[in-house]
XYZ file of C-alpha atoms in Angstrom:
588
model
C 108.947 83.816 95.603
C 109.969 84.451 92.124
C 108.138 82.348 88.993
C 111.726 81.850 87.623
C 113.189 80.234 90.656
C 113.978 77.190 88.963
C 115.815 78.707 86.188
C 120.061 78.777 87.342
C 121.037 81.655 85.782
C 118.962 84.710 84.271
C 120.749 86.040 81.092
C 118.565 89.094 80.694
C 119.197 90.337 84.246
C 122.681 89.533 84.033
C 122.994 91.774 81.228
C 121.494 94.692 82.820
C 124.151 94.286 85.514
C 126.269 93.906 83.063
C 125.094 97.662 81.858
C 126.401 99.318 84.908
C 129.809 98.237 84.142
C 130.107 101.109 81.250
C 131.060 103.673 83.066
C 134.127 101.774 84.577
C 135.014 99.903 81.543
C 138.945 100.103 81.581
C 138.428 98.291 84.837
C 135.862 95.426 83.836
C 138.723 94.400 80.839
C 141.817 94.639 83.726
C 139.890 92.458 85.970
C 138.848 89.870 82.511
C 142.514 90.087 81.769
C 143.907 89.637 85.354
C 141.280 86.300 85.434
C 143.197 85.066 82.317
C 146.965 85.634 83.423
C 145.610 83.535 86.323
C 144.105 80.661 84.359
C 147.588 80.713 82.608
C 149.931 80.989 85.575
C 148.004 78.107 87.218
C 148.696 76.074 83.953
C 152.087 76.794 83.350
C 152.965 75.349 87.012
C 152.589 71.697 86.112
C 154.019 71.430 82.844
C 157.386 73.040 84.768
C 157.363 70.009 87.150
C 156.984 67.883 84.160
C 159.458 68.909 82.307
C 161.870 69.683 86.302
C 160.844 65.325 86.277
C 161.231 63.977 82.726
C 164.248 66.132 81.952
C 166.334 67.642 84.447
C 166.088 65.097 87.104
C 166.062 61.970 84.632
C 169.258 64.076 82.764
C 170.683 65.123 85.848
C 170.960 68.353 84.234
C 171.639 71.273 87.052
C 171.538 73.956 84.756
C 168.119 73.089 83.656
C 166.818 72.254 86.884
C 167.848 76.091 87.775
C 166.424 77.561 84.959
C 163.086 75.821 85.422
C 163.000 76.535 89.202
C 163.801 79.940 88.556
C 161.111 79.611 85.642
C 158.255 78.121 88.444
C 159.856 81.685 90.861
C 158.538 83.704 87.980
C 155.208 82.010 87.636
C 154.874 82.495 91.261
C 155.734 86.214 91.319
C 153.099 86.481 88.410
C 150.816 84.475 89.903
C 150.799 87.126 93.107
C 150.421 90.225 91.415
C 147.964 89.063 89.138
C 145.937 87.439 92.473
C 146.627 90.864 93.709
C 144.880 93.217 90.387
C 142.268 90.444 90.581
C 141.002 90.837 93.987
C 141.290 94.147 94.311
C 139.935 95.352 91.464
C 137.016 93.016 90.916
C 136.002 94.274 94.962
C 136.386 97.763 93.129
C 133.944 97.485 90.225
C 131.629 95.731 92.517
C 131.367 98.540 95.115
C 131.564 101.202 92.294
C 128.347 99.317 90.663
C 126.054 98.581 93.518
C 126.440 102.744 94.775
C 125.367 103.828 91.198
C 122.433 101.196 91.585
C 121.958 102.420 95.268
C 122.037 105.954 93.901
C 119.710 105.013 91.564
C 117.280 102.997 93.599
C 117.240 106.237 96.453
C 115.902 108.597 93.697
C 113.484 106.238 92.546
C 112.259 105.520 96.418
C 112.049 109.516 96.486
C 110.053 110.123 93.418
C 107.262 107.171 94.627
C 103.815 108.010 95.667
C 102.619 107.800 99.452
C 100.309 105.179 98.134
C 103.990 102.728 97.516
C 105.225 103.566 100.736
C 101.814 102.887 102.399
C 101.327 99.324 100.924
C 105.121 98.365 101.386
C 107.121 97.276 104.316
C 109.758 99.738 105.973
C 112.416 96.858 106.486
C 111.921 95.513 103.234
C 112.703 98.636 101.392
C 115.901 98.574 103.889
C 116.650 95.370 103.118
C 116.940 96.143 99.030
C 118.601 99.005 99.748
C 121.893 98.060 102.175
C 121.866 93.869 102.439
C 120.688 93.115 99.064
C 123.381 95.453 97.218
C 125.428 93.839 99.092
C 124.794 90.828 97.276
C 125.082 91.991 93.683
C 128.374 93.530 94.724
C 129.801 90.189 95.321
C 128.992 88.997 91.748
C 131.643 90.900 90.870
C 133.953 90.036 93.373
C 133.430 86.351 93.963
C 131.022 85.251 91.679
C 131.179 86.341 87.680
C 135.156 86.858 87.530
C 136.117 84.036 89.224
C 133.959 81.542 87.530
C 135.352 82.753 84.258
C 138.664 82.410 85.349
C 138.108 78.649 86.852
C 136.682 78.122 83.431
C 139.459 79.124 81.620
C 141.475 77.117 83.700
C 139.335 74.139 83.335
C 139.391 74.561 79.667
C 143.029 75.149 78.915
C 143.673 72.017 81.439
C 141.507 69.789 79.906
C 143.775 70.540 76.597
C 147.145 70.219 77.819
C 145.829 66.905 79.370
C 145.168 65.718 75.612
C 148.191 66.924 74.372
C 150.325 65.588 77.062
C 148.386 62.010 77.124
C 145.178 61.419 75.723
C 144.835 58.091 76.658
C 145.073 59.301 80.762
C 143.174 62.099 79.553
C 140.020 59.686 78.460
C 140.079 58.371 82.558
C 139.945 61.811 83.445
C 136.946 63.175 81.122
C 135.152 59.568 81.605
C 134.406 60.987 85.238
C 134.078 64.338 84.645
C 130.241 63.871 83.242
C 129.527 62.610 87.026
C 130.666 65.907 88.685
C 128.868 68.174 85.929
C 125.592 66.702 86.327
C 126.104 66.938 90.360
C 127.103 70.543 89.648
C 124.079 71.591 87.600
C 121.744 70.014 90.034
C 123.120 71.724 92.998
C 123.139 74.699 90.859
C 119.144 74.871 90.426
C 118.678 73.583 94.120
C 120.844 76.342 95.623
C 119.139 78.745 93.166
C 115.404 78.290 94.741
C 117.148 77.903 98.326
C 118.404 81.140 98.462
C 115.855 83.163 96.380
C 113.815 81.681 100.034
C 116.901 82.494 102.179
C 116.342 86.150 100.877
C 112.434 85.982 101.344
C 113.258 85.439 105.315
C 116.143 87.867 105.678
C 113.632 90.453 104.158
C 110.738 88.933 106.710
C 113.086 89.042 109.765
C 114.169 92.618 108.686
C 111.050 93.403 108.700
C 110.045 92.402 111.987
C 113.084 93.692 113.503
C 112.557 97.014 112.657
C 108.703 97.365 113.168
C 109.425 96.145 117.212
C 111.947 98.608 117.566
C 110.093 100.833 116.096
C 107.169 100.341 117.685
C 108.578 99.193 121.499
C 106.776 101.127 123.518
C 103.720 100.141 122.403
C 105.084 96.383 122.735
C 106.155 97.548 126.542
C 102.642 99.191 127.377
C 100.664 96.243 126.225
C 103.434 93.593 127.631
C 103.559 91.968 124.506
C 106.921 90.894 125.113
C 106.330 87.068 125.462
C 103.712 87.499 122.296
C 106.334 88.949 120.345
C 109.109 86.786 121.483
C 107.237 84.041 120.791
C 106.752 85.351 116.848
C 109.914 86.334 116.414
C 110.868 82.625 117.304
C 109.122 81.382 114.376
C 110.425 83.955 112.270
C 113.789 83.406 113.257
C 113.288 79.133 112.933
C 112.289 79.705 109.723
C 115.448 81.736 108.753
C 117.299 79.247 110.064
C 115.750 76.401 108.036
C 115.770 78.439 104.735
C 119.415 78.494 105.954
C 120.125 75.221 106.691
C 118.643 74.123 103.521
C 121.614 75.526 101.546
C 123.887 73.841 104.177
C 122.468 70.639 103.275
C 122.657 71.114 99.634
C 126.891 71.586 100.222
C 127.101 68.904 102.422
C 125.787 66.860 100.236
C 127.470 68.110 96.550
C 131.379 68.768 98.244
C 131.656 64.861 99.268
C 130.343 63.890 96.008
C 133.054 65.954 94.050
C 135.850 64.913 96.326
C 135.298 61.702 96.270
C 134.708 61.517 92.254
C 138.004 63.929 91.935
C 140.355 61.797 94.564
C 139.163 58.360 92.672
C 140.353 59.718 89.515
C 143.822 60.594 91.335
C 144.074 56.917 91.372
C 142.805 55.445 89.003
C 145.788 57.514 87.083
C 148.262 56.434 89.503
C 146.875 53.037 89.158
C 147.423 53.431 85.058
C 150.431 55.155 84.727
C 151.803 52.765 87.051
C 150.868 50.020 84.934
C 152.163 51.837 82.246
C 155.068 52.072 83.559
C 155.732 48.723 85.107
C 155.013 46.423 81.474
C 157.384 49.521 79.791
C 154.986 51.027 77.756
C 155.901 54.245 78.940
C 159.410 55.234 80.697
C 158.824 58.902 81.306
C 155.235 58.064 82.797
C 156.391 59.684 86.050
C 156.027 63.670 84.889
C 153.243 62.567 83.313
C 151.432 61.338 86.438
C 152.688 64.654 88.567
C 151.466 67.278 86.163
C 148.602 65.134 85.699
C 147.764 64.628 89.495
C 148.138 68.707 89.311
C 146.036 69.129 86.079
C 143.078 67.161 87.483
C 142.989 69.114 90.686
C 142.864 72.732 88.186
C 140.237 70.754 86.645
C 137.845 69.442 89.435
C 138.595 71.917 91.796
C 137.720 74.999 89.553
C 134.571 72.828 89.475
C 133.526 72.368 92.932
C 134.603 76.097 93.331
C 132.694 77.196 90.214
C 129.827 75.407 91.940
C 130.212 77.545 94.972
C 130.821 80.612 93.196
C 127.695 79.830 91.402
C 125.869 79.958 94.808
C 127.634 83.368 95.540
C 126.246 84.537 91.802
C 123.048 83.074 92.145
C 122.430 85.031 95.448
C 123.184 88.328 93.789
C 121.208 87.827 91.055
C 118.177 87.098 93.419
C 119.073 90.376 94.902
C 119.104 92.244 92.102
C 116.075 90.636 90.641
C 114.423 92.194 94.267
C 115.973 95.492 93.392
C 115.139 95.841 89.602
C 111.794 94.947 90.852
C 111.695 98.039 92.648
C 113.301 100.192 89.657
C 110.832 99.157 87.508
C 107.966 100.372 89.602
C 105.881 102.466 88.131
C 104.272 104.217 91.044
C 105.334 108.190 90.892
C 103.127 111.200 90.698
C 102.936 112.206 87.073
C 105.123 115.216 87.285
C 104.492 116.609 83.191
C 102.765 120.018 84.950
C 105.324 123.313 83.467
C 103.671 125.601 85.260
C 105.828 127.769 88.033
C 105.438 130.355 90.228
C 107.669 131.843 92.764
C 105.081 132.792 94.937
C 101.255 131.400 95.276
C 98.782 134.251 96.037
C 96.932 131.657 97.840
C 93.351 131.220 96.349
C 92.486 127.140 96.945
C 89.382 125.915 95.278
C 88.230 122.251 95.272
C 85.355 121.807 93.077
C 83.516 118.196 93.238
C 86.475 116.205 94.166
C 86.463 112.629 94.597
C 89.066 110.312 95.767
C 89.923 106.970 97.911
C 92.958 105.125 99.084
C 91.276 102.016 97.598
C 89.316 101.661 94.839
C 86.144 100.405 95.309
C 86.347 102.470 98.718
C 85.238 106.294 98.201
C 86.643 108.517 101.195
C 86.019 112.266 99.479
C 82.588 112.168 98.212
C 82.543 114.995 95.808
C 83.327 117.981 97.767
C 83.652 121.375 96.903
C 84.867 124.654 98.650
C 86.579 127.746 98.423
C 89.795 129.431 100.528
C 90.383 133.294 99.041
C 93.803 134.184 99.772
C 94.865 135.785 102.721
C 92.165 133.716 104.604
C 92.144 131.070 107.165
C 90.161 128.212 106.665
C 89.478 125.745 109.589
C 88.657 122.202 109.324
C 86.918 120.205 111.781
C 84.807 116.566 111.809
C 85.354 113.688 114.020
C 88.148 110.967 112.552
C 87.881 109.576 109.361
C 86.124 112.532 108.075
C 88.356 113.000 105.401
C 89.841 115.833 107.006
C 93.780 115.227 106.660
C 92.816 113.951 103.036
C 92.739 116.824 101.823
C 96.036 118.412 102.929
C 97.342 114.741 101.115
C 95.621 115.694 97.759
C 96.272 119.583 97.761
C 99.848 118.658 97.978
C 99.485 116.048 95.491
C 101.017 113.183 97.545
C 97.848 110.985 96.062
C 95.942 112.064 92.886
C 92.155 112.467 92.918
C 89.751 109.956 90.823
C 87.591 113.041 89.719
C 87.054 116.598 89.747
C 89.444 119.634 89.853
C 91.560 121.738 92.121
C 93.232 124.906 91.682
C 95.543 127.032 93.218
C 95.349 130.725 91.435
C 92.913 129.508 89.175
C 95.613 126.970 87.757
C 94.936 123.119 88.226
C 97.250 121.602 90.544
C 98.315 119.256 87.567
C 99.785 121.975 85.560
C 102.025 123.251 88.330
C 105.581 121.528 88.236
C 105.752 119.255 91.282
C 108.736 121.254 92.927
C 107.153 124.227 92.225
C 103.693 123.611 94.192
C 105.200 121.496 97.391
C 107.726 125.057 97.701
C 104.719 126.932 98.087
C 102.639 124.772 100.577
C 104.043 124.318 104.361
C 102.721 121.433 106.359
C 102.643 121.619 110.496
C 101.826 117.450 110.862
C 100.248 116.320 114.377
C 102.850 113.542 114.464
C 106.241 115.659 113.477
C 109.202 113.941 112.176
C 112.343 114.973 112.962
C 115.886 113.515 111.617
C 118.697 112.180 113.772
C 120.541 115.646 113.342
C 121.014 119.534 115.047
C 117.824 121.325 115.822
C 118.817 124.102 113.364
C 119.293 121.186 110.185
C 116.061 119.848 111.352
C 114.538 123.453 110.742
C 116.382 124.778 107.243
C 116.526 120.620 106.294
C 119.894 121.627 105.115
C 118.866 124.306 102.573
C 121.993 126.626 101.763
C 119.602 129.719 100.952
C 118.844 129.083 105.024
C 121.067 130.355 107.484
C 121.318 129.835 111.261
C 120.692 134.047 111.223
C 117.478 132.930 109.502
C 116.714 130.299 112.260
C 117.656 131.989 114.991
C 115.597 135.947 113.884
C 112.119 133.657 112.570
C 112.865 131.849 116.462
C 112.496 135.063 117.808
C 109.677 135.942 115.831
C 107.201 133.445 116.708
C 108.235 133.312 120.731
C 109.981 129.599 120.039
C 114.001 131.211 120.624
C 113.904 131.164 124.187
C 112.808 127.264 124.607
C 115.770 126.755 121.797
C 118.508 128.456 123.499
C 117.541 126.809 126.965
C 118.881 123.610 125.269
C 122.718 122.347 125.466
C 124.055 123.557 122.329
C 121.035 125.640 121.435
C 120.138 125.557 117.493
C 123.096 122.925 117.419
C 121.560 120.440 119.745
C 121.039 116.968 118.206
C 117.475 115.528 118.856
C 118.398 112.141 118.148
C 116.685 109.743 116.121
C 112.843 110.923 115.432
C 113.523 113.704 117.565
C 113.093 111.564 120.850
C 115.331 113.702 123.234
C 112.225 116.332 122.784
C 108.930 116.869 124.084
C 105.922 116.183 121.768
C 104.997 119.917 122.614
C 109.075 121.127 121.665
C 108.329 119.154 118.159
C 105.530 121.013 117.247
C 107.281 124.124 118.138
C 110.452 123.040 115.952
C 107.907 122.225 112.860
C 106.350 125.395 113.444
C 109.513 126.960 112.933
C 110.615 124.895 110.063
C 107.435 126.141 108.505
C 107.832 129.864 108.699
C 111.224 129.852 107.541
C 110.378 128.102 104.149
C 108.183 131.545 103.824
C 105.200 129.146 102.193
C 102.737 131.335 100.262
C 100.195 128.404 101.882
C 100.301 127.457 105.414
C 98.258 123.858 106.324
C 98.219 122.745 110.256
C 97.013 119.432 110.691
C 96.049 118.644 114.128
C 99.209 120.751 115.429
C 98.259 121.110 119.088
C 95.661 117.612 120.087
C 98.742 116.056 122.311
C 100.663 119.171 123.130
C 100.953 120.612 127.199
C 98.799 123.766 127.909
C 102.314 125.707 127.888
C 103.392 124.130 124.564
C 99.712 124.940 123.467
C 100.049 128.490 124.337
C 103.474 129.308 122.605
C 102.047 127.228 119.667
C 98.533 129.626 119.683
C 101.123 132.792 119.646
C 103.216 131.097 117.418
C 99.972 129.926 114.649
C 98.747 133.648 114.882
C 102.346 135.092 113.706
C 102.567 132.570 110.734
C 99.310 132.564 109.557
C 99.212 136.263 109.497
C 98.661 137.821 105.988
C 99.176 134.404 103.875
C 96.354 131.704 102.922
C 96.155 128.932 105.610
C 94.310 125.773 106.410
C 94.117 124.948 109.941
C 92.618 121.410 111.033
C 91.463 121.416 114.062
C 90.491 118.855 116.963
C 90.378 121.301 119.856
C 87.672 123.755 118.373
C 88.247 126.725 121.077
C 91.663 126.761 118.452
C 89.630 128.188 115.868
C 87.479 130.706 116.498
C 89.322 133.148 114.702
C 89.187 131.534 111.763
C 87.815 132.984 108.788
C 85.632 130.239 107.701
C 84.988 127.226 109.278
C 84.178 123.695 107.585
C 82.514 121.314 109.027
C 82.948 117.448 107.562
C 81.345 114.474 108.037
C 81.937 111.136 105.897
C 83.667 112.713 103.400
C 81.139 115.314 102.599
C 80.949 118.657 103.752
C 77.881 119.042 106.134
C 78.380 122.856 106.875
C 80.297 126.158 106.621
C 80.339 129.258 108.273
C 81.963 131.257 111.099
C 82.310 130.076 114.859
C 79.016 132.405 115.557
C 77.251 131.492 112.739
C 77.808 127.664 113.334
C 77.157 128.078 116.333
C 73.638 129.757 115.828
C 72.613 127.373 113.376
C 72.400 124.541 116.525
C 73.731 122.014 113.971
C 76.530 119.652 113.316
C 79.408 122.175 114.674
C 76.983 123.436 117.368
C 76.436 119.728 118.787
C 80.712 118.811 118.486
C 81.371 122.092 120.215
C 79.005 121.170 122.646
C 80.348 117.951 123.501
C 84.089 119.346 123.853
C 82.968 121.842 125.814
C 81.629 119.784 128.745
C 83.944 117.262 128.126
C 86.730 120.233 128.980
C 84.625 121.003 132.126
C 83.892 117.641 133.898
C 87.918 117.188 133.588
């Protein structure tokens, strides 16, 4: 929960909103002005039925009583178009703010380390960036402009009321005190309510989407009841945070009604009296426009109160979402360095790194990969193994040492520049709710479906492809789940060898793949790693025989190197895993 949520309204944060107005200007002063033509419209209507009482009736003047009827027809028309340019508008600059802010909180979501994304919740970060701009939209369009226009309503009555009567004005402001001091405390209540309301919508997001997410494992384990059960509490909490605000209107709306219908009468009771010892003998308009002027006094009020709750929420929102802005948690991308094309030597020298900081994962290792070479990776998990493709790629940034690609430290390459170069085949492939063909170019232009379709054919992958309905334009659905696991290794192979990567990494690419899958992947891994440097980690070790050089890790140190034969030989580390596989393979 946030330190300031007893504070009503944040000036400094409302400012920054403010900020995003610029651009739309011309439409923030035609909303301000459409707010004041309303505040006078409103005021003009009961000074008309004063004067349609006092004058025309009293004088049984028709002409008059025309003129001001057609008068209060005028008002009315303006009254319309101006409600009209208000709502409209206002709902404009709203939406037109929160996408620039939505724009702007996308980029800043794609420029943030793994490290953010690994210590932050999924349905959060979904919550900031759909529900919660939601919320600052509507300061705009229920919260800011309309509280300045009930204000200048307010204001403007409160003076006509002391111009028209002051001593019926002194009832009036005599009460008003009562209502302000209910309003401010309602405000500050309803302020720490829903900065909690927005703490469980978040929390219930959250939950939400990791189920879904994660159902079948919820299915497998029948965790239902378990999870129903949580979701309960969630959900009763929610409700509560919820129910709090209701209780904080239930108990504020009585309070004004009640202190705005007992003035009513006590100015009918006054005026009357007026009126009856003949202190006053056109008390009569006085009482109607008055009776109209306290409710554009106490109901702006109650309304401002409201709108203040509508405000307040969006500023809790964007509170959450500046939060997120003002994250500083990107790689540090001040490298100038470019190349079109890597020639693919890798050296690590004495690196050291760890997700955490007092716990160490790379222990100073150091090795070479020439270009042109593949390099295998094995060790059992945890090794440290799949670290490394993270840190080559710079998706986390090392706590000591150095590593070069061509001789040049990773740091000096622009960020752009070294990712282009480096292809990544992940065990656990990702693919987008979209065509198989977008899924392999990811929608780059200099990619064409000829380019899909002759690479398909190049790596044995354009027969499995065409079987499908639709071929290159079938859609996999969300996460690719109308596929195999075996058919999204073969797409991600593809995707690879069309971005033409001077670098080629293959983490884990065939441990949960069918032998037929495996095979098309083995053809497939020879005809893309053929002539450029790649890193292949391995958990099935007959994989990587071939291999140029083989590592073997252990803890996060390296515990040997060599060929398959020369591993093997050595009876060691490699010798003893290979072992293990192998009669594990045979008693299955």
């Amino acid at each position: 929960m946030d330190k300031d949520t007893g504070k009503a309204f944040d000036t400094r944060l409302f400012k920054r909103l403010i900020a995003y107005t610029k651009p739309y200007r011309l439409t923030f002063y035609g909303v301000a002005l459409a707010a004041i033509l309303l505040s006078g419209f409103a005021i003009l209507t009961p000074l008309i039925v004063k004067k349609i009482i006092d004058d025309a009736i009293k004088g049984s003047d028709s002409q008059m009583l025309l003129n001001l009827t057609i008068a209060m027809l005028v008002v009315l028309i303006g009254q319309v178009i101006s409600q009209l340019a208000f709502n409209y508008y206002a709902n404009w600059l709203g939406e037109s703010v929160i996408k620039d802010i939505r724009i702007n909180l996308f980029k800043k979501m794609l420029s943030f380390r793994m490290k953010y994304f690994d210590n932050s919740s999924l349905g959060v970060l979904v919550t900031r960036a759909v529900a919660d701009m939601q919320r600052i939209g509507e300061i705009f369009s229920q919260g800011f402009f309309v509280i300045v226009a009930d204000l200048l309503k307010m204001v403007v009555a409160a003076i006509i009321m002391l111009f028209i009567n002051w001593k019926l004005s002194l009832i009036v402001f005599a009460l008003l005190p009562i209502i302000l001091y209910a309003t401010r405390l309602f405000q500050k209540a309803m302020k720490v309510a829903f900065t909690e309301v927005r703490a469980e919508v978040s929390n219930l997001n959250s939950f939400v989407q990791e189920r879904i997410t994660g159902m079948k494992i919820v299915q497998l384990f029948t965790r239902e009841k378990i999870e129903s059960n949580k979701f309960r509490e969630i959900n009763e909490k929610h409700k509560n945070a919820w129910l709090k605000t209701v209780w904080y209107n239930s108990i504020f709306f009585p309070i004004a009604e009640i202190v705005s219908s007992l003035t009513v009468g006590l100015i009918v009771w006054y005026g009357g009296l007026q009126n009856v010892a003949n202190i006053s003998t056109d008390i009569a308009g006085t009482i109607f426009a008055f009776i109209m002027l306290i409710d554009l006094l106490f109901r702006p009020l109650r309304q401002i109160a409201d709108k203040f709750n509508t405000l307040q929420m969006g500023m809790v929102a964007a509170n959450r979402v500046f939060k997120i802005l003002d994250t500083d948690s990107h790689i540090q991308n001040v490298g100038t360095y470019e190349s079109g094309a890597f020639k693919g030597d890798i050296k690590f020298n004495n690196v050291r790194f760890g997700y955490l900081e007092d716990e160490e994962v790379l222990h100073g290792i150091s090795f070479e990969v020439k270009a042109g070479e593949t390099v295998a990776i094995v060790g059992s998990t945890g090794a440290g193994k799949s670290t490394i493709i993270n840190l080559l790629n710079r998706f986390y940034e090392i706590n000591s040492g150095e590593i070069t690609v061509d001789g040049v430290d990773i740091k000096e390459y622009n960020l752009p520049s070294l990712r282009s170069n480096i292809a990544v085949v992940l065990q656990d492939v990702f693919l987008f709710a979209d065509t198989i063909a977008n899924n392999i170019s990811l929608k780059n232009p200099e990619i064409s479906v000829n380019d899909i379709e002759n690479a398909a054919k190049a790596i044995g992958v354009d027969t499995f492809i065409s079987s499908l309905p639709g071929g290159y334009e079938y859609n996999v659905k969300e996460r690719g789940t109308m596929l195999s696991s075996g058919q999204r290794q073969l797409i991600a192979f593809l995707r690879a060898y069309v971005s033409n990567p001077s670098i080629l990494i293959l983490d884990e690419a065939t441990s949960s793949v069918d032998t037929y899958s495996e095979q098309l992947i083995q053809l497939a891994t020879d005809k893309i790693t053929q002539g450029r440097t790649s890193i292949v980690i391995a958990h099935r070790l007959a994989t990587i025989k071939k291999a140029d050089k083989i590592i073997v890790m252990d803890a996060g140190n390296i515990v040997e190197t060599g060929t398959h034969k020369q591993l093997l030989k050595k009876g060691g580390y490699y010798s003893n895993l290979y072992e293990a596989q192998f009669l594990a393979e045979e008693v299955a």
